[in-house]
XYZ file of C-alpha atoms in Angstrom:
639
model
C 22.294 -6.431 123.251
C 22.101 -5.514 119.554
C 19.863 -3.693 117.352
C 19.342 -4.531 113.770
C 18.990 -2.050 110.995
C 15.364 -3.501 109.907
C 14.093 -2.891 113.569
C 11.798 0.133 114.383
C 14.290 1.075 117.208
C 16.940 1.795 114.633
C 14.667 3.951 112.334
C 13.607 5.799 115.505
C 17.376 6.288 116.132
C 17.961 7.577 112.671
C 14.966 10.084 113.122
C 16.461 11.281 116.509
C 19.722 11.827 114.913
C 18.232 14.032 112.105
C 16.343 16.122 114.824
C 19.663 16.628 116.617
C 21.301 17.957 113.598
C 18.304 20.384 113.072
C 18.537 21.547 116.697
C 22.319 22.359 116.406
C 21.744 24.211 112.966
C 18.936 26.220 114.714
C 21.127 27.018 117.946
C 23.649 28.273 115.802
C 21.374 30.886 114.459
C 22.066 32.950 117.508
C 24.171 35.805 116.461
C 27.419 36.995 118.276
C 28.093 33.505 119.624
C 31.824 33.226 121.187
C 34.128 31.727 118.574
C 34.954 28.778 120.862
C 31.403 27.777 121.144
C 30.673 28.044 117.555
C 33.675 25.975 116.791
C 32.472 23.206 119.156
C 29.051 23.423 117.948
C 30.444 22.981 114.278
C 32.371 19.947 115.348
C 29.441 18.288 116.873
C 27.279 19.136 113.888
C 30.066 17.399 111.745
C 30.295 14.219 113.946
C 26.495 13.732 113.850
C 26.176 14.191 110.233
C 28.891 11.641 109.713
C 27.004 9.309 112.016
C 23.700 9.869 110.328
C 25.213 9.241 106.942
C 26.708 5.894 108.351
C 23.289 4.825 109.642
C 21.653 5.379 106.347
C 24.315 3.635 104.192
C 24.352 0.558 106.816
C 23.720 -2.654 105.200
C 20.372 -4.752 105.901
C 20.304 -6.856 109.010
C 23.525 -5.130 110.367
C 23.848 -4.756 114.162
C 24.449 -1.732 116.600
C 25.527 -2.510 120.208
C 23.458 -1.078 123.073
C 26.287 0.907 124.301
C 26.501 2.948 121.279
C 22.826 3.137 120.901
C 22.474 4.720 124.400
C 25.496 6.966 124.072
C 23.892 8.171 120.698
C 20.430 8.631 122.142
C 21.939 10.679 124.945
C 23.917 12.945 122.463
C 20.613 13.494 120.469
C 18.702 14.416 123.637
C 21.101 16.898 124.737
C 21.390 18.642 121.420
C 17.627 19.213 121.351
C 18.209 21.319 124.532
C 20.210 23.827 122.283
C 16.999 24.913 120.328
C 15.800 27.027 123.309
C 18.972 27.961 125.029
C 20.551 31.258 125.163
C 24.149 32.125 124.617
C 25.486 31.173 128.212
C 23.549 27.946 128.276
C 24.772 27.318 124.692
C 28.372 27.470 125.852
C 27.743 24.865 128.708
C 26.083 22.452 126.346
C 28.555 22.742 123.911
C 31.078 21.563 126.155
C 29.146 18.480 127.255
C 28.335 17.730 123.415
C 31.903 17.968 122.695
C 33.051 15.423 125.326
C 30.267 13.146 124.488
C 30.872 13.098 120.790
C 34.591 12.215 121.516
C 33.348 8.944 122.698
C 30.767 8.386 120.050
C 33.348 8.828 117.374
C 35.631 6.349 119.208
C 33.097 3.725 120.003
C 30.449 3.990 117.320
C 31.196 2.019 113.998
C 27.928 0.622 112.553
C 29.744 -0.337 109.296
C 32.686 -2.395 110.685
C 32.791 -4.928 107.835
C 33.351 -2.161 105.081
C 35.826 -0.089 107.201
C 38.020 -3.371 107.792
C 38.173 -4.151 104.210
C 39.171 -0.403 103.465
C 41.891 -0.647 106.140
C 43.348 -3.841 104.768
C 43.393 -2.619 101.398
C 45.096 0.392 102.146
C 47.541 -1.315 104.553
C 48.701 -4.063 101.915
C 49.231 -1.195 99.344
C 51.676 0.491 101.958
C 53.167 -2.868 102.904
C 53.931 -3.932 99.389
C 57.090 -2.001 98.573
C 59.169 -3.084 101.807
C 58.140 -6.935 101.455
C 61.138 -7.816 98.974
C 63.600 -6.138 101.161
C 62.508 -7.831 104.503
C 64.503 -11.034 105.687
C 62.808 -14.521 105.268
C 62.708 -15.057 109.215
C 60.392 -12.167 109.924
C 58.278 -13.280 107.062
C 58.058 -16.731 108.585
C 57.106 -15.178 112.076
C 54.248 -13.361 110.104
C 52.792 -16.558 108.826
C 50.658 -17.434 111.763
C 48.616 -14.301 111.183
C 46.869 -15.588 108.281
C 45.925 -18.677 110.187
C 43.827 -16.761 112.590
C 40.644 -16.447 110.475
C 40.851 -20.418 110.461
C 40.517 -20.373 114.237
C 38.007 -17.577 114.298
C 35.695 -18.982 112.012
C 34.382 -21.994 114.331
C 34.488 -19.330 117.209
C 32.228 -16.779 115.064
C 29.590 -19.517 114.899
C 29.584 -20.381 118.644
C 30.313 -17.016 120.193
C 27.685 -14.252 121.032
C 26.799 -11.910 118.488
C 29.118 -9.263 119.741
C 32.390 -11.227 119.189
C 32.418 -11.149 115.328
C 33.081 -7.139 115.134
C 35.756 -7.711 117.763
C 37.559 -10.535 115.712
C 37.558 -8.262 112.490
C 38.801 -5.369 114.410
C 41.709 -7.552 115.517
C 42.276 -8.948 111.918
C 42.206 -5.218 110.722
C 44.731 -4.350 113.444
C 47.309 -7.148 112.633
C 47.112 -6.356 109.028
C 47.785 -2.737 109.718
C 50.775 -3.509 111.630
C 52.316 -6.058 109.043
C 54.442 -3.667 106.984
C 57.463 -1.590 107.891
C 60.225 -3.134 110.036
C 61.272 -5.713 112.300
C 60.925 -3.649 115.307
C 57.501 -2.807 114.447
C 56.616 -6.573 114.122
C 58.061 -7.740 117.186
C 55.845 -5.016 119.249
C 52.493 -6.048 120.373
C 49.667 -4.928 118.285
C 47.529 -3.259 121.124
C 50.440 -0.820 121.937
C 49.923 0.780 118.628
C 46.251 1.766 119.288
C 46.779 4.655 121.563
C 48.074 7.149 119.067
C 45.256 6.628 116.923
C 42.700 9.456 118.742
C 45.529 11.946 118.617
C 44.220 13.652 115.358
C 40.723 14.344 116.983
C 42.285 16.093 119.793
C 44.576 18.485 117.727
C 41.960 20.973 117.095
C 41.471 21.610 120.965
C 44.652 23.393 121.880
C 44.264 25.874 118.921
C 40.934 27.172 120.268
C 42.498 29.290 123.332
C 44.599 31.100 121.004
C 41.843 32.511 118.951
C 40.573 36.012 119.656
C 37.970 35.918 122.293
C 35.552 38.035 120.060
C 36.061 37.627 116.523
C 34.492 40.919 115.532
C 35.966 42.986 118.444
C 38.101 45.341 116.070
C 34.915 45.794 113.848
C 32.731 46.536 116.911
C 35.361 49.083 118.255
C 35.150 50.775 114.736
C 31.434 50.694 114.776
C 31.443 52.362 118.109
C 33.716 55.063 117.202
C 31.769 55.941 114.069
C 28.598 56.398 116.271
C 30.368 58.684 118.534
C 31.725 60.650 115.405
C 28.222 60.715 114.098
C 26.777 62.379 117.204
C 29.663 64.690 117.678
C 29.901 66.134 114.005
C 26.425 65.919 112.754
C 23.284 67.816 113.777
C 20.247 65.554 114.645
C 17.211 65.727 116.788
C 17.841 65.551 120.610
C 15.983 62.088 120.970
C 17.920 60.571 118.013
C 21.105 61.642 119.672
C 20.186 60.140 123.018
C 19.124 56.860 121.438
C 22.590 56.786 119.798
C 24.531 57.619 122.923
C 22.439 54.733 124.680
C 23.553 52.336 121.995
C 27.046 53.265 122.204
C 26.824 53.048 126.082
C 25.435 49.222 125.664
C 28.031 48.462 123.346
C 30.756 49.734 125.428
C 29.711 47.515 128.370
C 29.262 44.512 126.206
C 32.714 44.688 124.655
C 34.557 45.704 127.962
C 35.266 42.138 129.288
C 36.391 41.000 125.651
C 38.761 43.886 125.098
C 40.189 43.346 128.566
C 41.039 39.767 127.813
C 42.630 40.924 124.339
C 44.559 43.773 125.950
C 42.637 46.579 124.199
C 41.083 48.154 127.351
C 42.953 51.324 126.912
C 41.261 51.872 123.440
C 37.856 51.099 124.722
C 38.339 53.542 127.694
C 38.879 56.258 125.145
C 35.328 55.695 123.821
C 34.009 55.833 127.302
C 35.519 59.247 127.984
C 34.123 60.552 124.704
C 30.611 59.137 125.734
C 30.807 60.907 129.034
C 31.953 64.077 127.065
C 29.096 64.144 124.831
C 26.545 63.406 127.442
C 27.720 66.029 129.594
C 28.487 68.878 127.023
C 25.878 68.235 124.362
C 22.989 66.568 126.358
C 23.043 67.937 129.639
C 24.085 65.186 131.739
C 21.776 62.435 130.158
C 21.806 59.498 132.802
C 23.042 56.250 130.714
C 21.886 52.975 132.560
C 24.546 50.714 131.006
C 27.163 52.874 132.761
C 25.421 52.352 136.215
C 27.553 50.032 138.253
C 24.831 49.189 140.582
C 22.642 47.758 137.670
C 23.586 44.411 136.308
C 23.028 43.238 132.776
C 23.596 39.908 131.101
C 25.264 39.542 127.930
C 21.998 38.607 126.307
C 20.226 41.748 127.753
C 23.040 44.018 126.656
C 22.838 42.811 123.209
C 19.217 43.284 123.131
C 19.383 46.912 124.592
C 22.099 47.472 121.832
C 19.561 46.070 118.955
C 16.777 48.223 120.556
C 18.354 51.791 120.767
C 20.211 51.110 117.444
C 16.449 50.768 116.094
C 15.138 53.405 118.314
C 17.387 55.721 116.660
C 16.036 55.221 113.186
C 12.529 55.217 114.574
C 12.685 58.714 115.390
C 14.032 59.513 111.833
C 11.018 57.435 110.313
C 8.519 59.235 112.816
C 9.680 62.700 111.533
C 8.875 61.467 107.946
C 5.767 60.003 108.882
C 4.272 63.098 110.466
C 4.953 65.016 107.079
C 3.539 62.158 104.572
C 1.209 60.024 107.080
C -2.023 61.290 105.395
C -0.776 60.066 102.123
C -0.773 56.408 103.269
C -3.555 53.775 103.574
C -3.541 51.227 106.186
C -1.596 48.632 104.171
C 1.438 50.704 104.021
C 0.878 53.162 107.187
C 0.221 50.649 109.802
C 3.433 48.198 109.112
C 5.511 51.578 109.283
C 3.949 52.676 112.633
C 4.570 49.033 113.881
C 8.294 49.379 112.823
C 8.606 52.504 114.648
C 7.145 51.486 117.937
C 8.889 48.187 117.749
C 12.137 49.110 119.733
C 10.007 50.458 122.759
C 8.698 47.161 124.283
C 12.153 45.641 123.657
C 13.840 48.332 125.961
C 10.877 48.308 128.227
C 11.262 44.684 129.051
C 14.707 44.701 130.032
C 14.428 47.883 132.271
C 11.290 46.994 133.636
C 12.675 43.704 135.212
C 15.137 46.086 137.287
C 12.323 48.439 138.049
C 13.889 51.381 136.125
C 11.647 51.246 133.268
C 9.872 54.682 134.006
C 12.856 56.518 134.648
C 14.959 55.057 131.701
C 12.029 55.830 129.269
C 11.770 59.394 130.601
C 15.380 60.002 129.718
C 15.497 58.179 126.323
C 12.225 59.669 125.446
C 10.828 56.280 124.185
C 7.700 57.030 126.278
C 7.166 60.278 124.145
C 7.335 58.333 120.897
C 5.057 55.500 122.264
C 2.441 58.332 123.311
C 2.594 60.070 119.700
C 2.399 56.605 117.834
C -0.580 55.685 120.086
C -2.455 58.726 119.554
C -1.768 58.339 115.561
C -3.114 54.677 115.645
C -6.198 55.678 117.692
C -7.009 58.424 115.137
C -6.564 56.117 111.986
C -8.429 53.403 113.873
C -5.387 51.025 113.378
C -4.730 48.460 116.013
C -1.053 48.039 116.634
C 0.688 44.890 118.196
C 3.638 46.840 119.288
C 1.643 49.174 121.586
C 1.609 46.241 123.818
C 4.517 46.625 126.070
C 4.418 42.838 126.871
C 4.272 41.707 123.380
C 6.518 38.497 122.288
C 10.131 39.136 121.405
C 9.853 37.341 118.166
C 7.466 39.792 116.822
C 9.724 42.746 117.878
C 12.572 41.258 116.203
C 10.425 40.807 112.821
C 9.308 44.348 112.735
C 12.932 45.761 113.450
C 14.278 43.584 110.664
C 11.366 44.812 108.199
C 11.625 48.337 109.227
C 13.828 49.183 105.727
C 11.314 47.381 103.665
C 8.118 49.017 105.351
C 9.654 52.410 105.165
C 10.499 52.050 101.561
C 7.075 50.857 100.748
C 5.480 53.926 102.556
C 7.749 56.278 100.615
C 6.832 54.778 97.208
C 2.882 55.120 98.016
C 3.497 58.726 99.154
C 5.156 59.452 95.952
C 2.622 57.713 94.053
C -0.341 59.553 96.043
C 1.386 62.916 95.237
C 1.734 62.190 91.562
C -2.201 61.099 91.441
C -3.061 64.443 93.139
C -1.055 66.394 90.735
C -2.701 64.663 87.755
C -6.250 65.084 89.135
C -5.538 68.685 89.812
C -4.312 69.331 86.300
C -7.727 67.532 85.200
C -9.726 69.912 87.361
C -7.902 72.886 85.952
C -8.565 71.568 82.259
C -12.212 71.533 82.920
C -12.417 74.810 84.812
C -10.673 76.613 82.009
C -11.394 75.058 78.630
C -9.706 75.715 75.621
C -12.702 75.899 72.712
C -10.213 75.038 70.123
C -8.865 71.730 71.352
C -11.445 70.993 74.565
C -11.848 67.141 73.898
C -8.030 66.554 73.042
C -6.788 68.514 76.108
C -9.348 66.781 78.410
C -8.341 63.391 76.945
C -4.723 64.080 77.503
C -5.468 64.993 80.981
C -7.333 61.873 81.697
C -4.140 59.741 80.134
C -1.895 61.840 82.641
C -4.160 60.378 85.281
C -3.707 57.079 83.980
C 0.130 57.217 83.909
C -0.114 58.401 87.633
C -1.739 55.009 88.109
C -5.243 56.706 89.213
C -7.769 53.696 89.039
C -10.721 54.471 86.866
C -13.037 53.610 89.922
C -11.194 56.314 91.977
C -14.103 58.488 93.481
C -12.524 61.929 93.067
C -11.954 61.291 89.360
C -15.569 60.186 88.826
C -16.900 63.204 90.538
C -14.688 65.560 88.533
C -15.592 63.702 85.353
C -19.488 63.634 86.200
C -21.605 64.324 83.041
C -18.696 63.683 80.473
C -19.657 60.007 79.986
C -20.670 60.925 76.154
C -16.989 61.724 75.537
C -15.819 58.322 76.503
C -18.087 56.303 74.435
C -15.629 55.536 71.697
C -12.430 57.438 72.733
C -9.416 57.825 70.477
C -6.148 58.312 72.027
C -4.604 61.825 70.663
C -1.468 61.644 68.851
C 0.029 64.485 70.871
C 0.307 61.930 73.822
C 2.864 60.205 72.043
C 2.326 56.701 73.448
C 3.550 53.398 72.335
C 1.104 50.944 70.737
C 0.919 49.010 74.086
C 0.307 52.088 76.332
C -2.137 53.380 73.789
C -3.990 50.145 74.319
C -3.881 50.496 78.025
C -4.978 54.044 78.089
C -7.947 53.461 75.865
C -8.786 50.600 78.093
C -8.683 53.002 80.943
C -10.842 55.618 79.200
C -13.548 53.018 78.251
C -13.655 51.530 82.035
C -14.262 55.026 83.381
C -16.882 55.885 80.869
C -18.703 52.618 81.968
C -18.392 53.790 85.653
C -19.784 57.262 84.778
C -22.856 55.407 83.131
C -23.367 53.508 86.183
C -23.382 56.469 88.476
C -25.794 58.167 86.270
C -28.098 55.193 86.121
C -28.019 55.258 90.091
C -29.063 58.529 90.241
C -25.708 60.027 91.496
C -25.705 62.274 88.237
C -28.661 64.458 87.922
C -29.564 67.588 86.170
C -29.244 70.643 88.398
C -32.473 71.922 89.735
C -33.199 75.276 91.581
C -32.866 73.696 94.912
C -29.348 72.582 94.100
C -28.410 76.245 93.093
C -26.636 78.024 96.073
C -28.483 80.941 97.295
C -27.789 84.366 95.820
C -26.095 85.664 99.112
C -23.607 82.679 98.811
C -22.532 83.599 95.288
C -23.618 87.430 95.272
C -20.093 88.654 94.225
C -19.822 86.136 91.493
C -23.229 87.229 89.948
C -22.124 90.776 90.306
C -19.198 90.475 88.344
C -21.078 88.175 85.646
C -24.015 90.694 85.345
C -21.630 93.294 84.237
C -20.929 91.375 81.063
C -24.582 89.936 80.698
C -27.064 92.616 81.624
C -29.342 93.554 78.963
C -27.876 91.301 76.453
C -29.155 88.489 74.514
C -27.961 84.859 75.098
C -28.129 81.998 72.472
C -27.761 78.782 74.540
C -26.605 75.925 72.412
C -27.624 72.765 74.497
C -30.005 69.743 74.070
C -33.010 69.270 76.308
C -34.573 72.779 76.419
C -36.305 73.250 79.866
C -38.462 76.579 80.287
C -37.841 76.804 83.845
C -34.234 76.870 83.680
C -34.271 79.375 80.818
C -36.490 81.647 83.076
C -34.080 81.152 85.956
C -30.863 81.998 83.704
C -32.601 85.185 82.404
C -33.726 86.376 85.792
C -30.366 85.505 87.590
C -27.930 86.948 85.057
C -30.231 89.963 83.836
C -30.136 88.780 80.181
C -32.654 90.802 77.899
C -33.708 87.493 76.164
C -32.631 84.024 76.163
C -32.460 81.992 72.611
C -32.661 78.406 73.588
C -34.043 76.389 70.858
C -35.303 73.009 70.994
C -32.687 70.877 69.226
C -32.413 67.155 68.472
C -28.859 67.053 67.460
C -28.974 66.722 63.685
C -28.547 70.500 63.243
C -25.463 71.884 61.698
C -23.378 74.801 62.488
C -24.433 76.382 59.358
C -28.175 76.255 60.643
C -26.993 77.955 63.993
C -25.335 81.062 62.235
C -28.347 83.020 62.264
C -28.772 82.452 65.810
C -25.119 83.363 66.661
C -25.231 86.402 64.536
C -28.542 87.764 66.096
C -27.266 87.294 69.822
C -24.974 89.181 71.756
C -23.241 86.050 73.463
C -23.212 82.288 72.609
C -22.754 79.568 75.337
C -22.221 75.924 74.426
C -23.187 73.575 77.040
C -20.423 70.692 76.453
C -22.389 67.934 78.304
C -25.402 68.412 76.193
C -24.059 69.142 72.830
C -22.785 67.541 69.788
C -18.851 67.518 69.320
C -18.846 69.629 66.346
C -20.584 72.356 67.860
C -17.643 73.452 69.681
C -16.563 74.907 66.559
C -19.130 77.653 67.100
C -16.639 79.775 68.524
C -15.072 80.583 65.005
C -18.534 81.876 63.760
C -18.836 83.941 67.054
C -15.399 85.632 66.435
C -16.373 86.096 62.736
C -19.599 88.050 63.852
C -17.646 89.700 66.908
C -19.819 87.944 69.414
C -18.861 86.700 72.966
C -18.307 82.809 73.136
C -18.491 80.769 76.262
C -18.050 77.022 76.745
C -19.861 75.596 79.983
C -18.393 72.015 80.425
C -20.590 70.682 83.248
C -24.100 71.809 82.739
C -26.273 74.993 82.570
C -26.537 75.755 86.253
C -26.600 79.561 86.867
C -23.562 79.408 89.188
C -21.640 77.332 86.806
C -22.731 79.764 83.893
C -21.658 82.801 85.825
C -18.267 81.318 86.829
C -17.499 80.412 82.999
C -18.595 83.832 81.714
C -16.531 85.515 84.212
C -13.287 83.598 83.706
C -13.589 83.388 79.998
C -14.879 86.704 78.871
C -12.654 88.621 81.269
C -9.548 86.589 80.030
C -10.575 87.206 76.259
C -11.213 90.757 76.511
């Protein structure tokens, strides 16, 4: 039975071949495969890729025998099994695929016509030089060979569809036997065919001579490095136990390979070193991989090895998280906790199958780490997948592989948070201790430092600090002392303008209101502050330079701070400092409320110093507590 290239079965066969290629490539992603298995998989991949290329290039209406079709179908079906196979199953499947692909390469020839033409051309070129040397008698004996196509042509018309490929193969074989000597011509053609498959069997005897485990030397070096790290460096006990567990798993995994390669003595040296560290430094820790009563497969040992290597790093990340966790939001903190907890279910699932999970987790302290991470996640209201001890292995591997990335992201966010807190603290200090000579400039510089620290203009703490200073950001100019480039200056000004818009919105919503008597703290809460301020204000006359005169606020200030008189004129903002000079000269103390004053009024300090009067700047308003605090700070510092 034949299948033509134009048929649907043929197209399905080509798709099946592509699926088999994908399955083998996916199966080879399993790490730590034995070298012979990987070699066999590569050979199968090479053969199937050649078959797929021939299927794709096959001429239209060409045919394929049912035997080759079924054989190729069988190979493709077996290849799909490798996608979900473990290392042991892959070893057996690779042997089966190797045997079948040998028959596939010997019997599968979908492009016979083109290959025959290539063979005849090569053979004629090789036979051309010896033709003049040959005797005429052998040449006459070869003459019947060209007559064969004449006898084959009528047979092709009457024979079944499977005969034409056979005739063409016979023609190719006879042409390939034409050159060389008389002995080669006298021998029958079929006897020359058996040596043909020999090149395909040449790689097979080389494989047993290869090292059983290609990375054995590297793994032994890695094992020695882990033990030296535990012996020569001080580290947390839980982390050291995790590294010893990792070394024990690696030892048991390498033991059969080291024995096969006659390196068991070197491996036993590491075993004695592990026992010594376990007894002397860790007070006799029980190591499950060393227990001869517990059987582990190679896949399970590789899983434990991966889990304990990650668990050692999880303890290091957890120590860092306990110091900087409060600086992280959910976007950076939750993935980091997932990576910290990921080794725990991986180890638990292996031990739980042998009913030693609780004992092993008490020894390696993974249960303690699990409880601490679960408590932190509950406090932050984060739902972590890795706290489910039966979660999928694929998710565990994902978080283990991404642990470095998640930790780096968390560290960057922590540094950014510290820089933002430092900038906001500096802004609060600038407002708490204003410099009358350069108040606006210093305040704008502090805001630009917040912008450099990537504090968003919508930050709640920033808006609370800047309440009442929206007037300063109506048309801000970046100070030259900040030394910004044109692009940086443009970005900083945009930040200041957007912050001013937010402050205006907050004031319109009622979040920023003038202080009232009910909002002022009771005298018993700030009695010490008022006593200190009264030593500087009692019996003195105050000139208050501020818009929006309020009689009740004026009376409250006079009574609380025991001023003899409070001069608070009703101003509209058009007054100059020269108009205020008489008020400053007649008062004992001048206070400028920055929030409700003109920009040029801050220069009143020069007139106050000229007349020997006290001068105070109140940045946030005219509340009694705020005025008392600024009077104590500025007057005591100044004199």
